[in-house]
XYZ file of C-alpha atoms in Angstrom:
220
model
C -16.302 122.277 103.499
C -13.426 121.311 101.218
C -15.365 122.209 98.075
C -16.332 125.598 99.520
C -12.704 126.363 100.459
C -13.311 126.377 104.215
C -9.950 124.940 105.267
C -10.469 125.246 109.026
C -13.780 123.384 108.956
C -12.375 120.798 106.545
C -9.538 119.991 108.956
C -11.809 120.043 112.006
C -14.337 117.675 110.432
C -11.666 115.268 109.175
C -10.130 115.140 112.655
C -13.552 114.356 114.129
C -13.912 111.494 111.650
C -10.626 110.062 112.929
C -11.936 110.127 116.488
C -14.558 107.599 115.415
C -12.245 105.644 113.108
C -8.468 106.282 113.325
C -8.028 104.427 110.024
C -10.462 106.541 108.005
C -8.323 106.742 104.877
C -10.199 109.599 103.235
C -9.924 111.730 106.373
C -6.199 110.930 106.617
C -5.718 111.924 102.983
C -7.549 115.227 103.489
C -5.465 116.032 106.565
C -2.141 115.033 104.972
C -2.957 117.172 101.932
C -4.214 120.142 103.970
C -1.282 120.334 106.359
C 1.262 119.835 103.553
C -0.365 122.743 101.678
C -0.167 124.889 104.816
C 3.511 123.989 105.197
C 4.334 124.780 101.557
C 2.601 128.149 101.754
C 3.868 129.106 105.216
C 7.101 130.065 106.905
C 8.976 129.439 110.124
C 7.848 127.306 113.034
C 4.206 127.166 111.924
C 5.173 125.734 108.545
C 7.482 123.205 110.192
C 4.746 122.132 112.592
C 2.280 121.750 109.722
C 4.778 119.640 107.789
C 5.284 117.397 110.818
C 1.524 116.951 111.106
C 1.253 116.200 107.375
C 4.006 113.599 107.682
C 2.258 111.969 110.634
C -1.050 111.722 108.778
C 0.802 110.502 105.681
C 2.469 107.678 107.605
C -0.851 106.667 109.130
C -2.441 106.773 105.692
C 0.202 104.518 104.148
C -0.397 102.029 106.960
C -4.173 102.150 106.608
C -4.699 102.274 102.852
C -4.537 98.497 102.403
C -7.643 98.231 104.592
C -9.577 100.772 102.515
C -12.754 99.166 101.219
C -14.231 100.071 97.864
C -17.276 102.327 98.344
C -20.569 100.865 97.244
C -21.341 101.584 93.608
C -17.780 102.602 92.670
C -16.204 100.836 89.695
C -12.881 99.026 90.046
C -11.035 101.504 87.771
C -12.396 104.473 89.744
C -11.450 102.785 93.004
C -7.905 102.117 91.787
C -7.638 105.738 90.649
C -8.837 106.997 94.029
C -6.358 104.805 95.887
C -3.562 105.994 93.615
C -4.422 109.633 94.302
C -4.437 109.042 98.042
C -1.144 107.118 97.880
C 0.436 110.113 96.161
C -0.872 112.434 98.879
C 0.523 110.213 101.635
C 3.889 109.725 99.913
C 4.222 113.454 99.227
C 3.594 114.293 102.877
C 5.959 111.620 104.184
C 8.637 112.439 101.620
C 8.662 116.184 102.295
C 8.668 115.618 106.039
C 11.523 113.120 105.841
C 13.530 115.511 103.677
C 13.236 118.269 106.279
C 14.448 115.790 108.892
C 17.418 114.826 106.666
C 16.128 111.256 106.468
C 17.158 111.045 102.843
C 16.472 107.332 102.169
C 12.840 107.732 103.307
C 12.550 111.024 101.436
C 13.862 109.503 98.205
C 11.602 106.453 98.425
C 8.436 108.493 98.868
C 9.239 111.557 96.762
C 10.307 109.341 93.857
C 7.032 107.399 93.974
C 4.992 110.604 94.215
C 6.920 112.398 91.469
C 6.465 109.420 89.142
C 2.722 110.113 89.406
C 3.071 113.921 89.259
C 6.273 114.574 87.268
C 5.587 118.304 86.868
C 5.098 118.976 90.597
C 8.056 121.174 91.535
C 7.408 120.656 95.255
C 8.215 116.965 94.746
C 10.909 117.028 92.044
C 13.196 119.629 93.610
C 13.426 118.118 97.119
C 13.929 114.727 95.454
C 16.963 116.138 93.630
C 18.332 117.616 96.855
C 17.759 114.365 98.740
C 19.857 112.488 96.184
C 22.619 115.126 96.219
C 22.718 115.500 100.009
C 22.813 111.771 100.711
C 25.975 110.129 102.031
C 27.512 109.387 99.615
C 25.733 111.653 97.127
C 23.900 110.033 94.218
C 25.086 112.461 91.572
C 23.532 110.699 88.578
C 19.956 110.825 89.889
C 20.540 114.082 91.747
C 21.766 115.934 88.674
C 18.969 114.494 86.551
C 16.206 115.575 88.944
C 17.872 118.954 89.531
C 17.788 119.493 85.765
C 14.193 118.286 85.710
C 13.344 120.647 88.583
C 14.653 123.565 86.539
C 12.268 122.543 83.756
C 9.148 122.388 85.962
C 10.087 125.243 88.324
C 8.002 128.422 88.552
C 9.338 131.030 86.145
C 10.993 133.134 88.847
C 13.121 130.187 90.017
C 14.073 128.549 86.704
C 17.375 130.355 86.118
C 18.546 129.901 89.713
C 17.814 126.189 89.810
C 19.275 125.568 86.364
C 22.485 127.272 87.516
C 22.553 125.021 90.592
C 21.963 121.899 88.502
C 24.702 122.848 86.045
C 27.065 123.538 88.943
C 26.474 120.037 90.302
C 27.083 118.632 86.828
C 30.370 120.540 86.485
C 31.444 119.351 89.931
C 30.812 115.699 89.114
C 31.773 115.643 85.444
C 34.702 118.030 85.612
C 33.374 120.421 82.960
C 30.214 121.666 81.291
C 30.583 119.619 78.087
C 27.468 117.491 77.638
C 25.339 119.595 79.999
C 23.019 120.874 77.273
C 22.268 117.259 76.295
C 21.342 116.396 79.883
C 19.070 119.440 80.120
C 17.410 118.591 76.804
C 16.735 115.044 77.982
C 15.271 116.357 81.255
C 12.948 118.596 79.253
C 11.740 115.648 77.177
C 11.503 112.941 79.858
C 9.974 112.909 83.352
C 12.437 110.237 84.552
C 15.994 109.299 83.526
C 16.002 107.307 80.262
C 17.254 103.730 80.385
C 21.036 103.662 80.482
C 21.358 107.327 81.454
C 24.886 108.010 82.724
C 27.163 110.966 83.365
C 30.880 110.362 83.029
C 32.655 111.383 86.230
C 35.626 113.729 86.233
C 38.949 111.969 85.628
C 40.789 110.814 88.727
C 44.313 112.090 89.453
C 45.663 108.777 88.166
C 43.714 109.160 84.922
C 44.918 112.732 84.545
C 48.519 111.584 85.062
C 48.047 108.832 82.477
C 46.686 111.311 79.928
C 49.536 113.694 80.660
C 52.128 110.927 80.208
C 50.612 110.036 76.849
C 50.393 113.610 75.598
C 53.787 114.931 76.721
C 57.337 113.857 75.986
C 59.231 112.598 79.084
C 61.495 115.658 79.000
C 58.436 117.887 79.369
């Protein structure tokens, strides 16, 4: 059913498999993937409901995957690859669901792991950036990096808008746009922040006063 594109039958059959075995990891992966796809392509309450269902199946999948037994005749490398693919599906579903619920620590944990596997997946990279930036307190370093990265991997119609947003966050944190083009260039060349990546924060009022005192005569 999945190979023939029959989504309704795919979901129905996977749900029947879970009735016989609630820990059927392949069925959980199919359902997490299917409902997340429905959520990403939908709108309104139906999309939200689908995302909640995807998150639920993703959480169950993460709990069950350690019990997944290698199918007969499958090589160890193929089995590890299969498990990795299913882990990404589960983490993507949990991460997107947590982001919608404003559970940013859970969103960051899962979206980061999934985006490390699929660094060009805009549906993972952009919410990861927002989760960092909307956390309390915001993580501007990682948030700005992944916002810049999101502008690189975004669909063409969204690139300019997201790049403007990323640059705005950079200006807000850094206090100016100097150095922004370097950050964007690094995000184009690297899927994750390079070792030692930093962004200098804007000077504090005390630092501004110190600079002013050094640059002006007392009479001024």
